[in-house]
Amino acid sequence: MSRAPLVLGVESSCDETGFGLVSEGVLLGQGLASSAAQHAEFGGVVPEIAARAHLAAAVPTLRIALADAGVELADVTHVAATSGPGLATAVHVGLAAAKSLAWALDVPLYGVHHLAGHAAADTLEHGPLPAQSIILIVSGGHTSILHVGDLVRDPIEHLGDTLDDAAGEAFDKVSRLLGLGYPGGPAISRAATGGDPAAFAFPRAMLRPGDAPYTFSFSGLKTAVARTVEKIERAGEQVPVADIAASFEQAVVDVLVTKALRAVEDRGLSTLVIVGGVAANARLRAVAAERCAARGIELRVPPPRLCTDNGAMIAAVGDLLVRSGAEPSGLGIAADPSAVLHGAQLPLLR
Ligand code: KG4
Ligand code: ZN
């Protein structure tokens, strides 16, 4: 009798070291370590420090994941690892660990696209995706609207991306200029509590008629916040951090939700899935919920702990690949730090 697959997912693309264990769509357990505190003084992730931290955290974090799931390493039947995109040095550490494990256990290895992992995270909470959906990915490095069918079998259609900064990057940069530290998303969110989201009319880019319908741009917003802060400081006044943070958040959220809903309606679909680190943002979740409910659109957003990087989401893609009968990538797979999202597996299935 063949046993149910037990997929170990390995994530190391940025500053989180994650291991997750998934079997047939069910998250059994996970371990997560973060080097965010080590990057705080630099205001952003330092690749070399992230790589060293992954190396230090890998074995202890894997142990935590196994204990959390109540399984032994020998029970693992497949290994999946982020092979891109991400910081090259960081991806290399997790991918090398995954290769060692797959070789030692003599089990198949799958190279997974990190952003497909973000999308798959939602299936751990809400079950299989519908036949067709619009997925808004909002992370530190990417902001995209995708039309997705079967996440691991069908090609993924990019409807639009950002022309400049990713949404998370905008949070991180504005946080830095408000002196709120890294990572910026949670810091801005905390600072925005009690602030007035209508206090400052920051620009909503790319929303004019004739603008590309699903394309984003956040660098002008960041500059507008910087100018506002400079002006207030020059006038010798106290910077109203809560109001600026809340107004900035509202501007980002407005554009994200407006464009994502436009894609859902233009494509005649009924489900919007929002994933990636910025999907942990409370204002984004609330505004999206309100606007989706008003239009009868189903909204799916993973719980915040599955929005930011983790190993469970990579295991979730691996588990979907295994169950769809995908060919393993094999131990020869290389890291692809700038991989574009065409499909869930790297290299592409032909
Ligand atoms: O998906 P993720 O964990 O890593 C990447 O793949 O990039 O996303 C990290 C990004 C960071 O820019 C961080 O500031 C942002 O997600 N983020 C948030 C929140 N939590 C994390 N942005 C807004 N609000 C949050 N609560
Ligand atoms: Zn991510």
mmCIF file of C-alpha atoms and ligand atoms in Angstrom:
data_model
loop_
_atom_site.group_PDB
_atom_site.id
_atom_site.type_symbol
_atom_site.label_atom_id
_atom_site.label_comp_id
_atom_site.label_asym_id
_atom_site.label_seq_id
_atom_site.Cartn_x
_atom_site.Cartn_y
_atom_site.Cartn_z
ATOM 1 C CA MET A 1 0.000 0.000 0.000
ATOM 2 C CA SER A 2 1.444 3.384 -0.944
ATOM 3 C CA ARG A 3 1.486 5.943 1.857
ATOM 4 C CA ALA A 4 0.057 9.442 1.529
ATOM 5 C CA PRO A 5 2.638 11.948 0.304
ATOM 6 C CA LEU A 6 4.321 14.029 2.998
ATOM 7 C CA VAL A 7 5.900 17.058 1.375
ATOM 8 C CA LEU A 8 8.606 19.093 3.060
ATOM 9 C CA GLY A 9 8.741 22.702 1.831
ATOM 10 C CA VAL A 10 11.873 24.830 2.179
ATOM 11 C CA GLU A 11 11.819 28.642 1.912
ATOM 12 C CA SER A 12 14.876 30.921 2.049
ATOM 13 C CA SER A 13 14.382 33.601 -0.614
ATOM 14 C CA CYS A 14 14.641 36.628 1.663
ATOM 15 C CA ASP A 15 15.038 36.988 5.437
ATOM 16 C CA GLU A 16 12.757 34.155 6.584
ATOM 17 C CA THR A 17 13.980 30.577 6.935
ATOM 18 C CA GLY A 18 10.898 28.384 6.658
ATOM 19 C CA PHE A 19 10.166 24.671 6.687
ATOM 20 C CA GLY A 20 6.630 23.345 6.335
ATOM 21 C CA LEU A 21 5.049 19.894 6.127
ATOM 22 C CA VAL A 22 1.939 19.392 4.009
ATOM 23 C CA SER A 23 0.057 16.243 3.144
ATOM 24 C CA GLU A 24 -2.850 16.236 0.668
ATOM 25 C CA GLY A 25 -3.688 19.902 1.150
ATOM 26 C CA VAL A 26 -3.371 19.806 4.934
ATOM 27 C CA LEU A 27 -0.701 21.773 6.800
ATOM 28 C CA LEU A 28 0.687 19.421 9.450
ATOM 29 C CA GLY A 29 3.262 21.751 10.967
ATOM 30 C CA GLN A 30 5.938 24.329 10.311
ATOM 31 C CA GLY A 31 9.031 26.061 11.651
ATOM 32 C CA LEU A 32 9.993 29.655 10.914
ATOM 33 C CA ALA A 33 13.032 31.777 11.788
ATOM 34 C CA SER A 34 13.596 35.389 10.771
ATOM 35 C CA SER A 35 16.733 37.476 10.486
ATOM 36 C CA ALA A 36 14.682 40.712 10.203
ATOM 37 C CA ALA A 37 16.160 42.082 13.441
ATOM 38 C CA GLN A 38 19.701 41.731 12.025
ATOM 39 C CA HIS A 39 18.786 43.899 9.021
ATOM 40 C CA ALA A 40 16.947 46.606 10.968
ATOM 41 C CA GLU A 41 19.967 48.880 11.409
ATOM 42 C CA PHE A 42 20.551 48.850 7.631
ATOM 43 C CA GLY A 43 16.930 49.716 6.785
ATOM 44 C CA GLY A 44 16.574 46.727 4.446
ATOM 45 C CA VAL A 45 17.681 43.142 3.921
ATOM 46 C CA VAL A 46 21.458 42.632 3.550
ATOM 47 C CA PRO A 47 21.825 39.524 1.341
ATOM 48 C CA GLU A 48 25.044 38.244 2.946
ATOM 49 C CA ILE A 49 23.598 38.528 6.453
ATOM 50 C CA ALA A 50 20.388 36.796 5.315
ATOM 51 C CA ALA A 51 22.385 33.913 3.811
ATOM 52 C CA ARG A 52 24.434 33.413 6.986
ATOM 53 C CA ALA A 53 21.266 33.495 9.069
ATOM 54 C CA HIS A 54 19.643 30.827 6.858
ATOM 55 C CA LEU A 55 22.694 28.623 7.324
ATOM 56 C CA ALA A 56 22.530 29.015 11.092
ATOM 57 C CA ALA A 57 18.754 28.542 11.309
ATOM 58 C CA ALA A 58 18.225 25.702 8.841
ATOM 59 C CA VAL A 59 18.644 22.625 11.030
ATOM 60 C CA PRO A 60 17.015 23.999 14.214
ATOM 61 C CA THR A 61 14.055 25.319 12.196
ATOM 62 C CA LEU A 62 13.611 22.007 10.386
ATOM 63 C CA ARG A 63 13.594 20.278 13.782
ATOM 64 C CA ILE A 64 10.859 22.629 14.972
ATOM 65 C CA ALA A 65 8.765 21.902 11.866
ATOM 66 C CA LEU A 66 9.096 18.123 12.306
ATOM 67 C CA ALA A 67 8.186 18.329 15.992
ATOM 68 C CA ASP A 68 5.255 20.655 15.226
ATOM 69 C CA ALA A 69 3.920 18.154 12.675
ATOM 70 C CA GLY A 70 4.668 15.145 14.892
ATOM 71 C CA VAL A 71 6.588 13.364 12.132
ATOM 72 C CA GLU A 72 10.125 12.047 11.600
ATOM 73 C CA LEU A 73 12.433 13.215 8.842
ATOM 74 C CA ALA A 74 12.284 9.684 7.420
ATOM 75 C CA ASP A 75 8.512 10.066 6.887
ATOM 76 C CA VAL A 76 9.078 12.780 4.234
ATOM 77 C CA THR A 77 8.214 11.479 0.750
ATOM 78 C CA HIS A 78 8.976 14.613 -1.353
ATOM 79 C CA VAL A 79 10.957 17.834 -0.946
ATOM 80 C CA ALA A 80 10.044 21.189 -2.516
ATOM 81 C CA ALA A 81 12.192 24.303 -2.294
ATOM 82 C CA THR A 82 12.029 27.896 -3.471
ATOM 83 C CA SER A 83 14.479 28.023 -6.379
ATOM 84 C CA GLY A 84 13.565 31.601 -7.299
ATOM 85 C CA PRO A 85 12.952 34.463 -7.360
ATOM 86 C CA GLY A 86 14.803 35.934 -4.399
ATOM 87 C CA LEU A 87 18.201 37.036 -3.143
ATOM 88 C CA ALA A 88 20.673 34.700 -4.858
ATOM 89 C CA THR A 89 22.792 34.005 -1.787
ATOM 90 C CA ALA A 90 19.700 33.343 0.306
ATOM 91 C CA VAL A 91 18.002 31.055 -2.234
ATOM 92 C CA HIS A 92 21.227 29.048 -2.550
ATOM 93 C CA VAL A 93 21.279 28.115 1.132
ATOM 94 C CA GLY A 94 17.723 26.729 1.212
ATOM 95 C CA LEU A 95 18.050 25.038 -2.152
ATOM 96 C CA ALA A 96 21.314 23.360 -1.124
ATOM 97 C CA ALA A 97 19.691 22.201 2.112
ATOM 98 C CA ALA A 98 16.726 20.837 0.137
ATOM 99 C CA LYS A 99 19.024 18.983 -2.271
ATOM 100 C CA SER A 100 20.945 17.417 0.603
ATOM 101 C CA LEU A 101 17.726 16.282 2.246
ATOM 102 C CA ALA A 102 16.214 14.918 -0.974
ATOM 103 C CA TRP A 103 19.418 13.044 -1.789
ATOM 104 C CA ALA A 104 19.859 11.633 1.715
ATOM 105 C CA LEU A 105 16.198 10.565 1.905
ATOM 106 C CA ASP A 106 16.230 9.377 -1.722
ATOM 107 C CA VAL A 107 13.015 11.260 -2.497
ATOM 108 C CA PRO A 108 12.063 13.547 -5.433
ATOM 109 C CA LEU A 109 12.902 17.267 -5.381
ATOM 110 C CA TYR A 110 10.724 20.040 -6.869
ATOM 111 C CA GLY A 111 11.955 23.581 -7.560
ATOM 112 C CA VAL A 112 9.129 25.976 -6.782
ATOM 113 C CA HIS A 113 8.436 29.574 -7.823
ATOM 114 C CA HIS A 114 8.240 31.633 -4.638
ATOM 115 C CA LEU A 115 5.218 33.641 -5.810
ATOM 116 C CA ALA A 116 3.258 30.484 -6.637
ATOM 117 C CA GLY A 117 3.967 29.590 -3.014
ATOM 118 C CA HIS A 118 2.270 32.775 -1.851
ATOM 119 C CA ALA A 119 -0.805 31.835 -3.903
ATOM 120 C CA ALA A 120 -0.793 28.228 -2.670
ATOM 121 C CA ALA A 121 -0.679 29.421 0.956
ATOM 122 C CA ASP A 122 -4.339 30.305 0.643
ATOM 123 C CA THR A 123 -5.286 26.713 -0.194
ATOM 124 C CA LEU A 124 -4.003 25.614 3.223
ATOM 125 C CA GLU A 125 -6.674 27.773 4.842
ATOM 126 C CA HIS A 126 -9.527 27.838 2.320
ATOM 127 C CA GLY A 127 -9.126 24.628 0.312
ATOM 128 C CA PRO A 128 -8.567 24.250 -3.441
ATOM 129 C CA LEU A 129 -8.722 27.378 -5.602
ATOM 130 C CA PRO A 130 -11.738 27.735 -7.898
ATOM 131 C CA ALA A 131 -11.302 26.794 -11.570
ATOM 132 C CA GLN A 132 -10.418 30.414 -12.397
ATOM 133 C CA SER A 133 -9.503 33.346 -10.181
ATOM 134 C CA ILE A 134 -7.716 36.673 -10.090
ATOM 135 C CA ILE A 135 -4.751 36.666 -7.735
ATOM 136 C CA LEU A 136 -3.293 39.925 -6.458
ATOM 137 C CA ILE A 137 0.268 39.286 -5.253
ATOM 138 C CA VAL A 138 1.616 42.024 -3.014
ATOM 139 C CA SER A 139 5.018 41.311 -1.516
ATOM 140 C CA GLY A 140 8.288 43.069 -0.782
ATOM 141 C CA GLY A 141 9.621 42.474 -4.278
ATOM 142 C CA HIS A 142 6.534 41.999 -6.455
ATOM 143 C CA THR A 143 3.128 43.487 -7.143
ATOM 144 C CA SER A 144 1.155 41.683 -9.813
ATOM 145 C CA ILE A 145 -2.372 40.903 -10.909
ATOM 146 C CA LEU A 146 -2.598 37.374 -12.276
ATOM 147 C CA HIS A 147 -5.308 35.357 -13.975
ATOM 148 C CA VAL A 148 -4.877 31.844 -12.626
ATOM 149 C CA GLY A 149 -6.567 28.567 -13.545
ATOM 150 C CA ASP A 150 -5.121 25.366 -12.104
ATOM 151 C CA LEU A 151 -2.152 26.748 -10.187
ATOM 152 C CA VAL A 152 0.223 23.892 -11.036
ATOM 153 C CA ARG A 153 -1.055 22.704 -14.427
ATOM 154 C CA ASP A 154 -1.969 25.869 -16.321
ATOM 155 C CA PRO A 155 0.262 28.693 -17.489
ATOM 156 C CA ILE A 156 -0.180 31.796 -15.327
ATOM 157 C CA GLU A 157 -1.316 34.933 -17.136
ATOM 158 C CA HIS A 158 0.171 38.251 -15.970
ATOM 159 C CA LEU A 159 -2.369 41.022 -16.371
ATOM 160 C CA GLY A 160 -0.194 43.711 -14.836
ATOM 161 C CA ASP A 161 2.807 44.398 -12.633
ATOM 162 C CA THR A 162 4.385 47.439 -11.052
ATOM 163 C CA LEU A 163 6.426 49.821 -13.158
ATOM 164 C CA ASP A 164 8.712 50.679 -10.241
ATOM 165 C CA ASP A 165 8.429 49.884 -6.509
ATOM 166 C CA ALA A 166 6.519 46.866 -5.222
ATOM 167 C CA ALA A 167 3.761 47.604 -2.698
ATOM 168 C CA GLY A 168 5.811 46.156 0.187
ATOM 169 C CA GLU A 169 8.853 48.116 -0.937
ATOM 170 C CA ALA A 170 6.756 51.304 -0.771
ATOM 171 C CA PHE A 171 5.803 50.421 2.820
ATOM 172 C CA ASP A 172 9.459 49.770 3.665
ATOM 173 C CA LYS A 173 10.686 53.030 2.090
ATOM 174 C CA VAL A 174 7.981 55.210 3.639
ATOM 175 C CA SER A 175 8.601 53.552 6.996
ATOM 176 C CA ARG A 176 12.275 54.474 6.703
ATOM 177 C CA LEU A 177 11.527 58.095 5.905
ATOM 178 C CA LEU A 178 9.087 58.317 8.822
ATOM 179 C CA GLY A 179 11.799 56.812 11.048
ATOM 180 C CA LEU A 180 9.689 53.750 11.820
ATOM 181 C CA GLY A 181 12.263 51.066 10.937
ATOM 182 C CA TYR A 182 12.313 47.741 9.067
ATOM 183 C CA PRO A 183 10.232 45.797 8.128
ATOM 184 C CA GLY A 184 8.078 48.735 7.177
ATOM 185 C CA GLY A 185 4.682 47.113 6.652
ATOM 186 C CA PRO A 186 3.920 46.151 10.244
ATOM 187 C CA ALA A 187 5.578 49.383 11.504
ATOM 188 C CA ILE A 188 3.391 51.594 9.266
ATOM 189 C CA SER A 189 0.313 49.592 10.242
ATOM 190 C CA ARG A 190 0.999 50.132 13.922
ATOM 191 C CA ALA A 191 1.743 53.816 13.405
ATOM 192 C CA ALA A 192 -1.443 54.268 11.346
ATOM 193 C CA THR A 193 -3.674 53.089 14.179
ATOM 194 C CA GLY A 194 -5.724 56.072 15.229
ATOM 195 C CA GLY A 195 -4.519 58.134 12.252
ATOM 196 C CA ASP A 196 -6.896 59.792 9.796
ATOM 197 C CA PRO A 197 -6.699 58.052 6.384
ATOM 198 C CA ALA A 198 -8.188 61.166 4.748
ATOM 199 C CA ALA A 199 -5.792 63.652 6.381
ATOM 200 C CA PHE A 200 -3.502 63.822 3.326
ATOM 201 C CA ALA A 201 -4.652 63.361 -0.275
ATOM 202 C CA PHE A 202 -1.686 61.340 -1.521
ATOM 203 C CA PRO A 203 -1.691 60.429 -5.237
ATOM 204 C CA ARG A 204 -3.379 57.297 -6.595
ATOM 205 C CA ALA A 205 -1.190 56.540 -9.626
ATOM 206 C CA MET A 206 -2.290 54.919 -12.874
ATOM 207 C CA LEU A 207 -6.019 55.350 -12.233
ATOM 208 C CA ARG A 208 -6.738 57.879 -14.989
ATOM 209 C CA PRO A 209 -8.675 56.818 -18.102
ATOM 210 C CA GLY A 210 -6.109 55.654 -20.637
ATOM 211 C CA ASP A 211 -3.671 54.370 -17.993
ATOM 212 C CA ALA A 212 -2.796 50.674 -18.258
ATOM 213 C CA PRO A 213 -5.700 49.096 -16.362
ATOM 214 C CA TYR A 214 -3.807 46.578 -14.237
ATOM 215 C CA THR A 215 -0.398 48.278 -13.961
ATOM 216 C CA PHE A 216 0.827 49.868 -10.732
ATOM 217 C CA SER A 217 3.321 52.576 -9.848
ATOM 218 C CA PHE A 218 4.240 53.423 -6.262
ATOM 219 C CA SER A 219 7.385 55.533 -6.573
ATOM 220 C CA GLY A 220 5.429 58.800 -7.010
ATOM 221 C CA LEU A 221 3.480 58.073 -3.841
ATOM 222 C CA LYS A 222 6.701 57.546 -1.910
ATOM 223 C CA THR A 223 8.042 60.870 -3.250
ATOM 224 C CA ALA A 224 4.787 62.641 -2.337
ATOM 225 C CA VAL A 225 5.089 61.387 1.239
ATOM 226 C CA ALA A 226 8.736 62.508 1.360
ATOM 227 C CA ARG A 227 7.813 66.030 0.085
ATOM 228 C CA THR A 228 5.015 66.304 2.636
ATOM 229 C CA VAL A 229 7.328 65.340 5.496
ATOM 230 C CA GLU A 230 10.012 67.803 4.288
ATOM 231 C CA LYS A 231 7.504 70.638 4.054
ATOM 232 C CA ILE A 232 6.188 70.042 7.567
ATOM 233 C CA GLU A 233 9.718 69.789 8.969
ATOM 234 C CA ARG A 234 10.812 72.979 7.180
ATOM 235 C CA ALA A 235 7.871 74.781 8.746
ATOM 236 C CA GLY A 236 9.203 73.619 12.117
ATOM 237 C CA GLU A 237 6.040 71.683 12.850
ATOM 238 C CA GLN A 238 5.594 68.256 14.409
ATOM 239 C CA VAL A 239 5.226 65.530 11.733
ATOM 240 C CA PRO A 240 1.784 63.907 12.210
ATOM 241 C CA VAL A 241 3.114 60.367 11.782
ATOM 242 C CA ALA A 242 -0.193 58.564 12.443
ATOM 243 C CA ASP A 243 -2.101 60.657 9.881
ATOM 244 C CA ILE A 244 0.637 60.315 7.250
ATOM 245 C CA ALA A 245 0.933 56.551 7.801
ATOM 246 C CA ALA A 246 -2.856 56.089 7.608
ATOM 247 C CA SER A 247 -3.186 58.285 4.489
ATOM 248 C CA PHE A 248 -0.288 56.484 2.788
ATOM 249 C CA GLU A 249 -1.828 53.084 3.593
ATOM 250 C CA GLN A 250 -5.180 54.219 2.271
ATOM 251 C CA ALA A 251 -3.621 55.413 -1.013
ATOM 252 C CA VAL A 252 -1.836 52.082 -1.567
ATOM 253 C CA VAL A 253 -4.894 50.040 -0.627
ATOM 254 C CA ASP A 254 -7.242 52.087 -2.825
ATOM 255 C CA VAL A 255 -5.179 51.458 -5.950
ATOM 256 C CA LEU A 256 -4.563 47.782 -5.191
ATOM 257 C CA VAL A 257 -8.207 46.967 -4.557
ATOM 258 C CA THR A 258 -9.558 49.097 -7.417
ATOM 259 C CA LYS A 259 -7.315 47.439 -10.000
ATOM 260 C CA ALA A 260 -7.757 43.913 -8.652
ATOM 261 C CA LEU A 261 -11.557 44.233 -8.683
ATOM 262 C CA ARG A 262 -11.427 45.677 -12.198
ATOM 263 C CA ALA A 263 -9.559 42.539 -13.306
ATOM 264 C CA VAL A 264 -12.116 40.245 -11.646
ATOM 265 C CA GLU A 265 -14.991 42.045 -13.365
ATOM 266 C CA ASP A 266 -13.285 42.435 -16.759
ATOM 267 C CA ARG A 267 -12.606 38.690 -16.801
ATOM 268 C CA GLY A 268 -16.125 37.816 -15.704
ATOM 269 C CA LEU A 269 -14.848 35.990 -12.621
ATOM 270 C CA SER A 270 -16.172 35.833 -9.088
ATOM 271 C CA THR A 271 -13.112 35.212 -6.880
ATOM 272 C CA LEU A 272 -10.293 37.514 -5.792
ATOM 273 C CA VAL A 273 -7.349 36.039 -3.884
ATOM 274 C CA ILE A 274 -4.924 38.447 -2.188
ATOM 275 C CA VAL A 275 -1.562 37.011 -1.103
ATOM 276 C CA GLY A 276 1.982 38.016 -0.146
ATOM 277 C CA GLY A 277 3.383 39.916 2.826
ATOM 278 C CA VAL A 278 1.306 43.057 2.276
ATOM 279 C CA ALA A 279 -1.869 40.923 2.392
ATOM 280 C CA ALA A 280 -1.223 40.809 6.157
ATOM 281 C CA ASN A 281 -2.174 44.500 6.225
ATOM 282 C CA ALA A 282 -5.364 45.056 8.211
ATOM 283 C CA ARG A 283 -6.542 48.061 6.152
ATOM 284 C CA LEU A 284 -6.060 46.158 2.885
ATOM 285 C CA ARG A 285 -8.003 43.193 4.272
ATOM 286 C CA ALA A 286 -10.831 45.396 5.546
ATOM 287 C CA VAL A 287 -11.183 47.545 2.404
ATOM 288 C CA ALA A 288 -11.012 44.501 0.112
ATOM 289 C CA ALA A 289 -13.627 42.683 2.214
ATOM 290 C CA GLU A 290 -15.971 45.654 2.091
ATOM 291 C CA ARG A 291 -15.639 46.288 -1.645
ATOM 292 C CA CYS A 292 -15.853 42.581 -2.550
ATOM 293 C CA ALA A 293 -18.975 42.130 -0.424
ATOM 294 C CA ALA A 294 -20.607 45.133 -2.127
ATOM 295 C CA ARG A 295 -20.069 43.507 -5.528
ATOM 296 C CA GLY A 296 -20.828 39.899 -4.618
ATOM 297 C CA ILE A 297 -17.216 38.839 -5.198
ATOM 298 C CA GLU A 298 -15.718 36.079 -3.079
ATOM 299 C CA LEU A 299 -12.558 37.287 -1.319
ATOM 300 C CA ARG A 300 -9.897 34.853 -0.153
ATOM 301 C CA VAL A 301 -6.947 36.071 1.919
ATOM 302 C CA PRO A 302 -4.733 33.705 3.926
ATOM 303 C CA PRO A 303 -4.353 34.348 7.658
ATOM 304 C CA PRO A 304 -1.552 36.894 8.284
ATOM 305 C CA ARG A 305 0.991 34.264 9.416
ATOM 306 C CA LEU A 306 0.653 32.567 5.995
ATOM 307 C CA CYS A 307 0.846 35.875 4.060
ATOM 308 C CA THR A 308 4.462 36.652 4.906
ATOM 309 C CA ASP A 309 7.183 34.234 3.757
ATOM 310 C CA ASN A 310 7.047 30.727 5.233
ATOM 311 C CA GLY A 311 7.880 27.113 4.395
ATOM 312 C CA ALA A 312 4.283 25.880 4.486
ATOM 313 C CA MET A 313 3.423 27.742 1.290
ATOM 314 C CA ILE A 314 6.281 26.067 -0.578
ATOM 315 C CA ALA A 315 5.214 22.669 0.770
ATOM 316 C CA ALA A 316 1.686 23.501 -0.436
ATOM 317 C CA VAL A 317 2.926 23.980 -4.016
ATOM 318 C CA GLY A 318 5.016 20.802 -3.756
ATOM 319 C CA ASP A 319 1.976 18.884 -2.542
ATOM 320 C CA LEU A 320 -0.132 20.200 -5.467
ATOM 321 C CA LEU A 321 2.644 19.273 -7.925
ATOM 322 C CA VAL A 322 2.956 15.764 -6.482
ATOM 323 C CA ARG A 323 -0.784 15.183 -6.613
ATOM 324 C CA SER A 324 -0.981 16.482 -10.193
ATOM 325 C CA GLY A 325 1.679 13.964 -11.254
ATOM 326 C CA ALA A 326 4.304 16.577 -12.165
ATOM 327 C CA GLU A 327 7.818 15.378 -13.017
ATOM 328 C CA PRO A 328 10.291 16.225 -10.233
ATOM 329 C CA SER A 329 12.827 18.956 -11.073
ATOM 330 C CA GLY A 330 15.713 16.722 -9.984
ATOM 331 C CA LEU A 331 18.890 17.347 -7.990
ATOM 332 C CA GLY A 332 20.497 19.271 -10.852
ATOM 333 C CA ILE A 333 18.121 22.221 -10.534
ATOM 334 C CA ALA A 334 19.761 25.650 -10.367
ATOM 335 C CA ALA A 335 18.605 28.708 -8.467
ATOM 336 C CA ASP A 336 16.919 31.314 -10.664
ATOM 337 C CA PRO A 337 17.020 34.535 -8.597
ATOM 338 C CA SER A 338 15.042 36.583 -11.114
ATOM 339 C CA ALA A 339 12.585 33.892 -12.260
ATOM 340 C CA VAL A 340 9.428 35.318 -13.843
ATOM 341 C CA LEU A 341 6.176 33.658 -12.824
ATOM 342 C CA HIS A 342 4.906 31.625 -15.765
ATOM 343 C CA GLY A 343 4.159 28.469 -13.810
ATOM 344 C CA ALA A 344 4.402 27.075 -10.295
ATOM 345 C CA GLN A 345 7.378 24.822 -10.941
ATOM 346 C CA LEU A 346 10.930 25.785 -11.931
ATOM 347 C CA PRO A 347 12.249 24.946 -14.410
ATOM 348 C CA LEU A 348 9.068 25.028 -16.427
ATOM 349 C CA LEU A 349 7.162 21.890 -17.235
ATOM 350 C CA ARG A 350 7.178 21.301 -20.961
HETATM 351 O O1 KG4 B 1 5.919 38.195 0.909
HETATM 352 P P1 KG4 B 1 6.920 38.747 1.841
HETATM 353 O O2 KG4 B 1 6.986 38.209 3.236
HETATM 354 O O3 KG4 B 1 8.357 38.662 1.244
HETATM 355 C C1 KG4 B 1 8.607 38.828 -0.114
HETATM 356 O O4 KG4 B 1 8.377 37.857 -0.883
HETATM 357 O O5 KG4 B 1 8.988 39.978 -0.466
HETATM 358 O O6 KG4 B 1 6.618 40.314 1.880
HETATM 359 C C2 KG4 B 1 7.385 41.175 2.664
HETATM 360 C C3 KG4 B 1 6.794 42.560 2.534
HETATM 361 C C4 KG4 B 1 7.642 43.624 3.206
HETATM 362 O O7 KG4 B 1 7.809 44.703 2.305
HETATM 363 C C5 KG4 B 1 6.803 44.025 4.401
HETATM 364 O O8 KG4 B 1 6.979 45.390 4.766
HETATM 365 C C6 KG4 B 1 5.396 43.768 3.910
HETATM 366 O O9 KG4 B 1 5.500 42.593 3.152
HETATM 367 N N1 KG4 B 1 4.451 43.568 5.010
HETATM 368 C C7 KG4 B 1 3.397 44.381 5.234
HETATM 369 C C8 KG4 B 1 2.785 43.905 6.425
HETATM 370 N N2 KG4 B 1 3.484 42.822 6.874
HETATM 371 C C9 KG4 B 1 4.497 42.621 5.983
HETATM 372 N N3 KG4 B 1 2.948 45.444 4.553
HETATM 373 C C10 KG4 B 1 1.864 46.080 5.044
HETATM 374 N N4 KG4 B 1 1.240 45.715 6.190
HETATM 375 C C11 KG4 B 1 1.655 44.637 6.887
HETATM 376 N N5 KG4 B 1 1.021 44.291 8.012
HETATM 377 ZN ZN ZN B 2 7.411 36.369 -0.403
#
